C-alpha atoms as a printed R data frame, in Angstrom:
    type eleno elety resid chain resno       x       y       z
1   ATOM     1    CA   MET     A     1 -47.754  16.652  19.915
2   ATOM     2    CA   ALA     A     2 -44.486  17.689  18.389
3   ATOM     3    CA   SER     A     3 -43.202  15.533  15.636
4   ATOM     4    CA   LEU     A     4 -39.819  14.016  16.010
5   ATOM     5    CA   ASN     A     5 -37.312  15.349  13.568
6   ATOM     6    CA   ALA     A     6 -34.762  12.807  12.531
7   ATOM     7    CA   ILE     A     7 -31.399  14.461  12.374
8   ATOM     8    CA   LYS     A     8 -29.152  12.861   9.824
9   ATOM     9    CA   PRO     A     9 -25.527  12.566  10.864
10  ATOM    10    CA   LYS     A    10 -23.040  14.372   8.693
11  ATOM    11    CA   ALA     A    11 -21.192  12.155   6.286
12  ATOM    12    CA   ARG     A    12 -17.560  11.882   7.240
13  ATOM    13    CA   LEU     A    13 -14.641  10.835   5.188
14  ATOM    14    CA   SER     A    14 -12.836   7.824   6.563
15  ATOM    15    CA   ASN     A    15  -9.062   7.641   6.595
16  ATOM    16    CA   SER     A    16  -9.014   5.317   3.592
17  ATOM    17    CA   ASN     A    17 -11.287   7.649   1.620
18  ATOM    18    CA   ILE     A    18  -9.070  10.615   2.442
19  ATOM    19    CA   LEU     A    19  -5.951   8.737   1.297
20  ATOM    20    CA   PHE     A    20  -7.670   7.712  -1.931
21  ATOM    21    CA   LEU     A    21  -8.816  11.284  -2.494
22  ATOM    22    CA   ILE     A    22  -5.301  12.627  -1.876
23  ATOM    23    CA   ALA     A    23  -3.809  10.071  -4.302
24  ATOM    24    CA   ALA     A    24  -6.398  10.939  -6.960
25  ATOM    25    CA   VAL     A    25  -5.752  14.674  -6.565
26  ATOM    26    CA   ILE     A    26  -1.979  14.157  -6.799
27  ATOM    27    CA   PHE     A    27  -2.422  12.051  -9.955
28  ATOM    28    CA   VAL     A    28  -4.669  14.670 -11.570
29  ATOM    29    CA   VAL     A    29  -2.301  17.526 -10.655
30  ATOM    30    CA   MET     A    30   0.701  15.635 -12.027
31  ATOM    31    CA   TYR     A    31  -1.158  14.773 -15.232
32  ATOM    32    CA   LEU     A    32  -2.277  18.389 -15.664
33  ATOM    33    CA   PHE     A    33   1.319  19.536 -15.160
34  ATOM    34    CA   ALA     A    34   2.410  17.043 -17.834
35  ATOM    35    CA   ILE     A    35  -0.300  18.345 -20.196
36  ATOM    36    CA   ILE     A    36   0.899  21.917 -19.650
37  ATOM    37    CA   SER     A    37   4.564  20.939 -20.092
38  ATOM    38    CA   PHE     A    38   4.129  18.604 -23.092
39  ATOM    39    CA   PRO     A    39   0.762  19.373 -24.718
40  ATOM    40    CA   ALA     A    40   1.504  17.615 -28.004
41  ATOM    41    CA   SER     A    41   1.892  14.187 -26.431
42  ATOM    42    CA   PHE     A    42  -0.101  14.224 -23.189
43  ATOM    43    CA   LEU     A    43  -3.346  15.422 -24.783
44  ATOM    44    CA   GLN     A    44  -3.607  12.168 -26.732
45  ATOM    45    CA   PHE     A    45  -5.791   9.423 -25.293
46  ATOM    46    CA   GLN     A    46  -3.176   6.795 -26.188
47  ATOM    47    CA   THR     A    47  -0.689   8.393 -23.787
48  ATOM    48    CA   PHE     A    48  -3.170   8.139 -20.917
49  ATOM    49    CA   PHE     A    49  -3.890   4.516 -21.850
50  ATOM    50    CA   ASP     A    50  -0.161   3.727 -22.053
51  ATOM    51    CA   LEU     A    51   0.367   4.950 -18.477
52  ATOM    52    CA   PHE     A    52  -1.602   1.932 -17.294
53  ATOM    53    CA   ASN     A    53  -0.785  -0.482 -20.105
54  ATOM    54    CA   LEU     A    54   2.993  -0.165 -19.816
55  ATOM    55    CA   ASN     A    55   2.934  -0.237 -16.017
56  ATOM    56    CA   ALA     A    56   0.709  -3.323 -15.701
57  ATOM    57    CA   PRO     A    57   3.459  -5.519 -14.161
58  ATOM    58    CA   LEU     A    58   4.169  -2.821 -11.579
59  ATOM    59    CA   LEU     A    59   0.456  -2.519 -10.790
60  ATOM    60    CA   ILE     A    60   0.145  -6.311 -10.371
61  ATOM    61    CA   MET     A    61   3.090  -6.369  -7.944
62  ATOM    62    CA   THR     A    62   1.596  -3.416  -6.089
63  ATOM    63    CA   LEU     A    63  -1.720  -5.221  -5.683
64  ATOM    64    CA   GLY     A    64   0.088  -8.258  -4.278
65  ATOM    65    CA   LEU     A    65   1.978  -6.047  -1.852
66  ATOM    66    CA   CYS     A    66  -1.289  -4.353  -0.843
67  ATOM    67    CA   ILE     A    67  -2.712  -7.752   0.135
68  ATOM    68    CA   VAL     A    68   0.331  -8.373   2.327
69  ATOM    69    CA   MET     A    69   0.069  -4.942   3.961
70  ATOM    70    CA   ILE     A    70  -3.695  -5.207   4.519
71  ATOM    71    CA   GLY     A    71  -2.968  -8.453   6.349
72  ATOM    72    CA   GLY     A    72  -0.615  -6.559   8.650
73  ATOM    73    CA   GLY     A    73   2.666  -7.671   7.106
74  ATOM    74    CA   ILE     A    74   5.428  -5.998   5.170
75  ATOM    75    CA   ASP     A    75   7.540  -7.082   2.218
76  ATOM    76    CA   ILE     A    76  10.483  -4.931   1.221
77  ATOM    77    CA   SER     A    77  12.120  -7.612  -0.935
78  ATOM    78    CA   ILE     A    78   9.587  -7.517  -3.776
79  ATOM    79    CA   GLY     A    79  11.695  -5.332  -6.079
80  ATOM    80    CA   SER     A    80  14.881  -7.354  -5.691
81  ATOM    81    CA   VAL     A    81  13.075 -10.670  -6.101
82  ATOM    82    CA   CYS     A    82  11.394  -9.331  -9.245
83  ATOM    83    CA   GLY     A    83  14.801  -8.292 -10.570
84  ATOM    84    CA   LEU     A    84  16.228 -11.736  -9.754
85  ATOM    85    CA   ILE     A    85  13.369 -13.484 -11.558
86  ATOM    86    CA   THR     A    86  13.736 -11.232 -14.582
87  ATOM    87    CA   MET     A    87  17.497 -11.745 -14.776
88  ATOM    88    CA   ALA     A    88  17.108 -15.521 -14.337
89  ATOM    89    CA   CYS     A    89  14.623 -15.604 -17.211
90  ATOM    90    CA   ALA     A    90  16.970 -13.538 -19.388
91  ATOM    91    CA   VAL     A    91  19.923 -15.822 -18.581
92  ATOM    92    CA   PHE     A    92  17.870 -18.925 -19.422
93  ATOM    93    CA   LEU     A    93  16.726 -17.368 -22.694
94  ATOM    94    CA   GLN     A    94  20.255 -16.231 -23.545
95  ATOM    95    CA   SER     A    95  21.540 -19.780 -23.044
96  ATOM    96    CA   GLU     A    96  19.309 -20.931 -25.918
97  ATOM    97    CA   THR     A    97  16.811 -22.765 -23.749
98  ATOM    98    CA   PRO     A    98  14.697 -24.790 -26.155
99  ATOM    99    CA   SER     A    99  11.431 -23.499 -24.716
100 ATOM   100    CA   ILE     A   100  10.423 -19.984 -23.765
101 ATOM   101    CA   TRP     A   101   7.791 -21.367 -21.446
102 ATOM   102    CA   GLY     A   102  10.436 -23.515 -19.749
103 ATOM   103    CA   ALA     A   103  12.522 -20.431 -18.990
104 ATOM   104    CA   VAL     A   104   9.455 -18.545 -17.761
105 ATOM   105    CA   LEU     A   105   8.306 -21.452 -15.568
106 ATOM   106    CA   ILE     A   106  11.776 -21.976 -14.080
107 ATOM   107    CA   SER     A   107  11.985 -18.257 -13.312
108 ATOM   108    CA   LEU     A   108   8.541 -18.266 -11.711
109 ATOM   109    CA   GLY     A   109   9.592 -21.335  -9.726
110 ATOM   110    CA   ILE     A   110  12.547 -19.372  -8.360
111 ATOM   111    CA   GLY     A   111  10.187 -16.585  -7.278
112 ATOM   112    CA   ILE     A   112   7.712 -19.020  -5.716
113 ATOM   113    CA   ALA     A   113  10.514 -20.798  -3.841
114 ATOM   114    CA   PHE     A   114  11.772 -17.446  -2.576
115 ATOM   115    CA   GLY     A   115   8.280 -16.499  -1.387
116 ATOM   116    CA   LEU     A   116   7.635 -19.881   0.229
117 ATOM   117    CA   LEU     A   117  10.935 -19.734   2.113
118 ATOM   118    CA   GLN     A   118  10.215 -16.242   3.406
119 ATOM   119    CA   GLY     A   119   6.605 -17.165   4.225
120 ATOM   120    CA   TYR     A   120   7.731 -20.255   6.150
121 ATOM   121    CA   LEU     A   121  10.268 -18.276   8.165
122 ATOM   122    CA   ILE     A   122   7.665 -15.630   8.996
123 ATOM   123    CA   ALA     A   123   4.639 -17.858   9.652
124 ATOM   124    CA   TYR     A   124   6.101 -20.942  11.299
125 ATOM   125    CA   LEU     A   125   9.337 -19.755  12.878
126 ATOM   126    CA   GLU     A   126   7.684 -16.441  13.848
127 ATOM   127    CA   ILE     A   127  10.591 -14.253  12.814
128 ATOM   128    CA   GLN     A   128   9.681 -10.610  12.222
129 ATOM   129    CA   PRO     A   129   8.636  -9.949   8.591
130 ATOM   130    CA   PHE     A   130  10.833  -6.854   8.349
131 ATOM   131    CA   ILE     A   131  13.965  -8.854   9.235
132 ATOM   132    CA   ILE     A   132  13.133 -11.722   6.860
133 ATOM   133    CA   THR     A   133  12.238  -9.515   3.906
134 ATOM   134    CA   LEU     A   134  15.254  -7.266   4.481
135 ATOM   135    CA   SER     A   135  17.548 -10.298   4.439
136 ATOM   136    CA   GLY     A   136  15.624 -11.600   1.413
137 ATOM   137    CA   LEU     A   137  16.217  -8.283  -0.318
138 ATOM   138    CA   PHE     A   138  19.971  -8.550   0.234
139 ATOM   139    CA   MET     A   139  20.006 -12.228  -0.727
140 ATOM   140    CA   ALA     A   140  18.097 -11.605  -3.968
141 ATOM   141    CA   GLN     A   141  20.313  -8.633  -4.802
142 ATOM   142    CA   GLY     A   142  23.425 -10.724  -4.155
143 ATOM   143    CA   LEU     A   143  22.139 -13.596  -6.290
144 ATOM   144    CA   LEU     A   144  21.236 -11.120  -9.006
145 ATOM   145    CA   THR     A   145  24.749  -9.678  -9.025
146 ATOM   146    CA   THR     A   146  26.281 -13.161  -8.934
147 ATOM   147    CA   LEU     A   147  24.053 -14.406 -11.747
148 ATOM   148    CA   HIS     A   148  25.110 -11.744 -14.215
149 ATOM   149    CA   LYS     A   149  26.867  -8.423 -13.807
150 ATOM   150    CA   ASP     A   150  25.925  -6.811 -17.135
151 ATOM   151    CA   PRO     A   151  22.559  -6.155 -18.777
152 ATOM   152    CA   ILE     A   152  21.318  -8.890 -21.112
153 ATOM   153    CA   ASN     A   153  19.597  -8.171 -24.397
154 ATOM   154    CA   VAL     A   154  17.377 -11.139 -25.247
155 ATOM   155    CA   THR     A   155  17.007 -11.339 -29.018
156 ATOM   156    CA   MET     A   156  15.271 -14.715 -29.343
157 ATOM   157    CA   PRO     A   157  12.551 -14.065 -31.970
158 ATOM   158    CA   ALA     A   158   9.863 -16.057 -30.169
159 ATOM   159    CA   PHE     A   159  10.442 -14.165 -26.921
160 ATOM   160    CA   VAL     A   160  10.400 -10.813 -28.719
161 ATOM   161    CA   LYS     A   161   7.070 -11.823 -30.272
162 ATOM   162    CA   LEU     A   162   5.755 -12.769 -26.802
163 ATOM   163    CA   ARG     A   163   6.995  -9.466 -25.370
164 ATOM   164    CA   ASP     A   164   5.284  -7.458 -28.100
165 ATOM   165    CA   PHE     A   165   1.963  -9.313 -27.730
166 ATOM   166    CA   ASP     A   166  -0.946  -7.029 -26.843
167 ATOM   167    CA   ILE     A   167  -4.357  -8.100 -25.623
168 ATOM   168    CA   VAL     A   168  -5.923  -4.705 -26.196
Protein backbone atom coordinates (compact mmCIF):
# COMPACT_ATOMS: atom_id res chain seq x y z
CA MET A 1 0.00 0.00 0.00
CA ALA A 2 1.38 3.35 -0.96
CA SER A 3 1.78 5.82 1.81
CA LEU A 4 0.05 9.10 1.51
CA ASN A 5 2.40 12.00 1.15
CA ALA A 6 1.13 15.15 2.73
CA ILE A 7 1.91 18.04 0.47
CA LYS A 8 2.41 21.23 2.38
CA PRO A 9 0.98 24.31 0.72
CA LYS A 10 3.45 27.02 -0.14
CA ALA A 11 3.48 29.90 2.26
CA ARG A 12 2.13 33.02 0.64
CA LEU A 13 2.55 36.58 1.62
CA SER A 14 -0.71 38.33 2.34
CA ASN A 15 -1.35 41.86 1.15
CA SER A 16 -0.72 43.29 4.62
CA ASN A 17 2.58 41.41 4.90
CA ILE A 18 3.68 42.69 1.50
CA LEU A 19 2.85 46.29 2.47
CA PHE A 20 4.75 45.92 5.74
CA LEU A 21 7.70 44.41 3.89
CA ILE A 22 7.69 47.25 1.34
CA ALA A 23 7.56 49.87 4.13
CA ALA A 24 10.42 48.17 5.99
CA VAL A 25 12.55 48.00 2.83
CA ILE A 26 11.88 51.67 2.05
CA PHE A 27 12.83 52.65 5.61
CA VAL A 28 16.06 50.63 5.47
CA VAL A 29 17.00 52.04 2.04
CA MET A 30 16.34 55.61 3.19
CA TYR A 31 18.35 55.07 6.38
CA LEU A 32 21.23 53.54 4.42
CA PHE A 33 21.17 56.52 2.05
CA ALA A 34 21.31 58.84 5.07
CA ILE A 35 24.26 56.86 6.49
CA ILE A 36 26.10 57.18 3.17
CA SER A 37 25.29 60.90 2.87
CA PHE A 38 25.97 61.87 6.51
CA PRO A 39 28.11 59.14 8.09
CA ALA A 40 29.24 61.20 11.08
CA SER A 41 25.74 61.65 12.47
CA PHE A 42 23.66 58.73 11.19
CA LEU A 43 26.05 56.03 12.40
CA GLN A 44 25.33 56.99 16.01
CA PHE A 45 22.72 54.96 17.88
CA GLN A 46 21.27 58.14 19.41
CA THR A 47 20.26 59.40 15.96
CA PHE A 48 18.32 56.20 15.27
CA PHE A 49 16.67 56.46 18.70
CA ASP A 50 15.80 60.13 18.10
CA LEU A 51 13.94 59.25 14.89
CA PHE A 52 11.31 57.56 17.04
CA ASN A 53 11.64 59.65 20.19
CA LEU A 54 11.15 63.01 18.48
CA ASN A 55 8.33 61.74 16.27
CA ALA A 56 6.32 60.10 19.08
CA PRO A 57 3.37 62.54 18.79
CA LEU A 58 3.20 61.89 15.05
CA LEU A 59 3.31 58.13 15.64
CA ILE A 60 0.50 58.36 18.23
CA MET A 61 -1.70 60.32 15.80
CA THR A 62 -0.88 57.82 13.07
CA LEU A 63 -1.95 54.92 15.27
CA GLY A 64 -5.25 56.67 16.00
CA LEU A 65 -5.79 57.25 12.29
CA CYS A 66 -4.96 53.59 11.59
CA ILE A 67 -7.77 52.54 13.95
CA VAL A 68 -10.19 54.77 12.03
CA MET A 69 -9.05 53.39 8.66
CA ILE A 70 -9.14 49.76 9.82
CA GLY A 71 -12.75 50.40 10.81
CA GLY A 72 -13.47 51.52 7.25
CA GLY A 73 -13.51 55.26 7.85
CA ILE A 74 -11.34 58.17 6.85
CA ASP A 75 -10.18 61.28 8.68
CA ILE A 76 -8.39 63.96 6.71
CA SER A 77 -8.83 66.65 9.37
CA ILE A 78 -6.36 65.21 11.88
CA GLY A 79 -3.49 67.53 10.96
CA SER A 80 -5.54 70.72 11.09
CA VAL A 81 -7.23 69.75 14.35
CA CYS A 82 -3.81 68.98 15.85
CA GLY A 83 -2.59 72.40 14.72
CA LEU A 84 -5.68 74.06 16.23
CA ILE A 85 -5.16 72.29 19.56
CA THR A 86 -1.49 73.22 19.62
CA MET A 87 -2.18 76.87 18.81
CA ALA A 88 -4.99 77.02 21.40
CA CYS A 89 -2.62 75.66 24.05
CA ALA A 90 0.05 78.19 23.05
CA VAL A 91 -2.45 81.07 23.20
CA PHE A 92 -3.65 79.98 26.65
CA LEU A 93 -0.07 79.71 27.88
CA GLN A 94 0.86 83.07 26.36
CA SER A 95 -2.05 84.71 28.18
CA GLU A 96 -0.43 83.77 31.50
CA THR A 97 -2.92 81.07 32.38
CA PRO A 98 -2.25 80.23 36.02
CA SER A 99 -2.01 76.51 35.35
CA ILE A 100 -0.22 74.65 32.59
CA TRP A 101 -2.49 71.69 33.10
CA GLY A 102 -5.52 73.97 32.72
CA ALA A 103 -4.28 75.13 29.32
CA VAL A 104 -3.51 71.55 28.28
CA LEU A 105 -6.91 70.27 29.46
CA ILE A 106 -8.80 73.10 27.75
CA SER A 107 -6.90 72.40 24.53
CA LEU A 108 -7.63 68.68 24.76
CA GLY A 109 -11.27 69.55 25.42
CA ILE A 110 -11.34 71.51 22.17
CA GLY A 111 -9.95 68.48 20.32
CA ILE A 112 -12.41 66.09 22.00
CA ALA A 113 -15.33 68.40 21.19
CA PHE A 114 -14.17 68.57 17.57
CA GLY A 115 -13.95 64.77 17.38
CA LEU A 116 -17.32 64.24 19.08
CA LEU A 117 -19.02 66.67 16.70
CA GLN A 118 -17.54 64.97 13.65
CA GLY A 119 -18.28 61.51 15.07
CA TYR A 120 -21.91 62.47 15.76
CA LEU A 121 -22.38 63.82 12.25
CA ILE A 122 -20.88 60.67 10.74
CA ALA A 123 -22.46 58.04 12.99
CA TYR A 124 -25.92 59.40 13.73
CA LEU A 125 -26.70 61.68 10.81
CA GLU A 126 -24.97 59.26 8.40
CA ILE A 127 -23.13 61.91 6.44
CA GLN A 128 -20.13 60.63 4.48
CA PRO A 129 -16.90 60.72 6.54
CA PHE A 130 -14.94 62.30 3.70
CA ILE A 131 -17.33 65.28 3.53
CA ILE A 132 -17.41 65.77 7.31
CA THR A 133 -13.66 65.52 7.80
CA LEU A 134 -12.96 67.74 4.79
CA SER A 135 -15.26 70.42 6.21
CA GLY A 136 -13.67 69.84 9.63
CA LEU A 137 -10.26 70.38 8.07
CA PHE A 138 -11.33 73.73 6.64
CA MET A 139 -13.10 74.72 9.86
CA ALA A 140 -10.07 73.89 12.01
CA GLN A 141 -7.76 75.70 9.60
CA GLY A 142 -10.03 78.75 9.65
CA LEU A 143 -10.23 78.75 13.45
CA LEU A 144 -6.47 78.36 13.60
CA THR A 145 -5.95 81.38 11.36
CA THR A 146 -8.55 83.38 13.29
CA LEU A 147 -7.04 82.44 16.65
CA HIS A 148 -3.59 83.76 15.84
CA LYS A 149 -1.89 84.69 12.60
CA ASP A 150 1.75 84.61 13.76
CA PRO A 151 3.82 81.91 15.43
CA ILE A 152 3.86 81.99 19.23
CA ASN A 153 6.97 81.33 21.28
CA VAL A 154 5.89 80.06 24.70
CA THR A 155 8.56 80.98 27.23
CA MET A 156 6.76 80.05 30.46
CA PRO A 157 9.47 78.27 32.51
CA ALA A 158 7.17 75.53 33.79
CA PHE A 159 5.99 74.68 30.28
CA VAL A 160 9.55 74.65 28.95
CA LYS A 161 10.45 72.23 31.76
CA LEU A 162 7.45 70.04 30.82
CA ARG A 163 8.45 70.16 27.14
CA ASP A 164 12.02 69.11 27.92
CA PHE A 165 10.94 66.22 30.19
CA ASP A 166 12.20 62.83 29.01
CA ILE A 167 11.03 59.45 30.23
CA VAL A 168 13.93 57.59 28.66
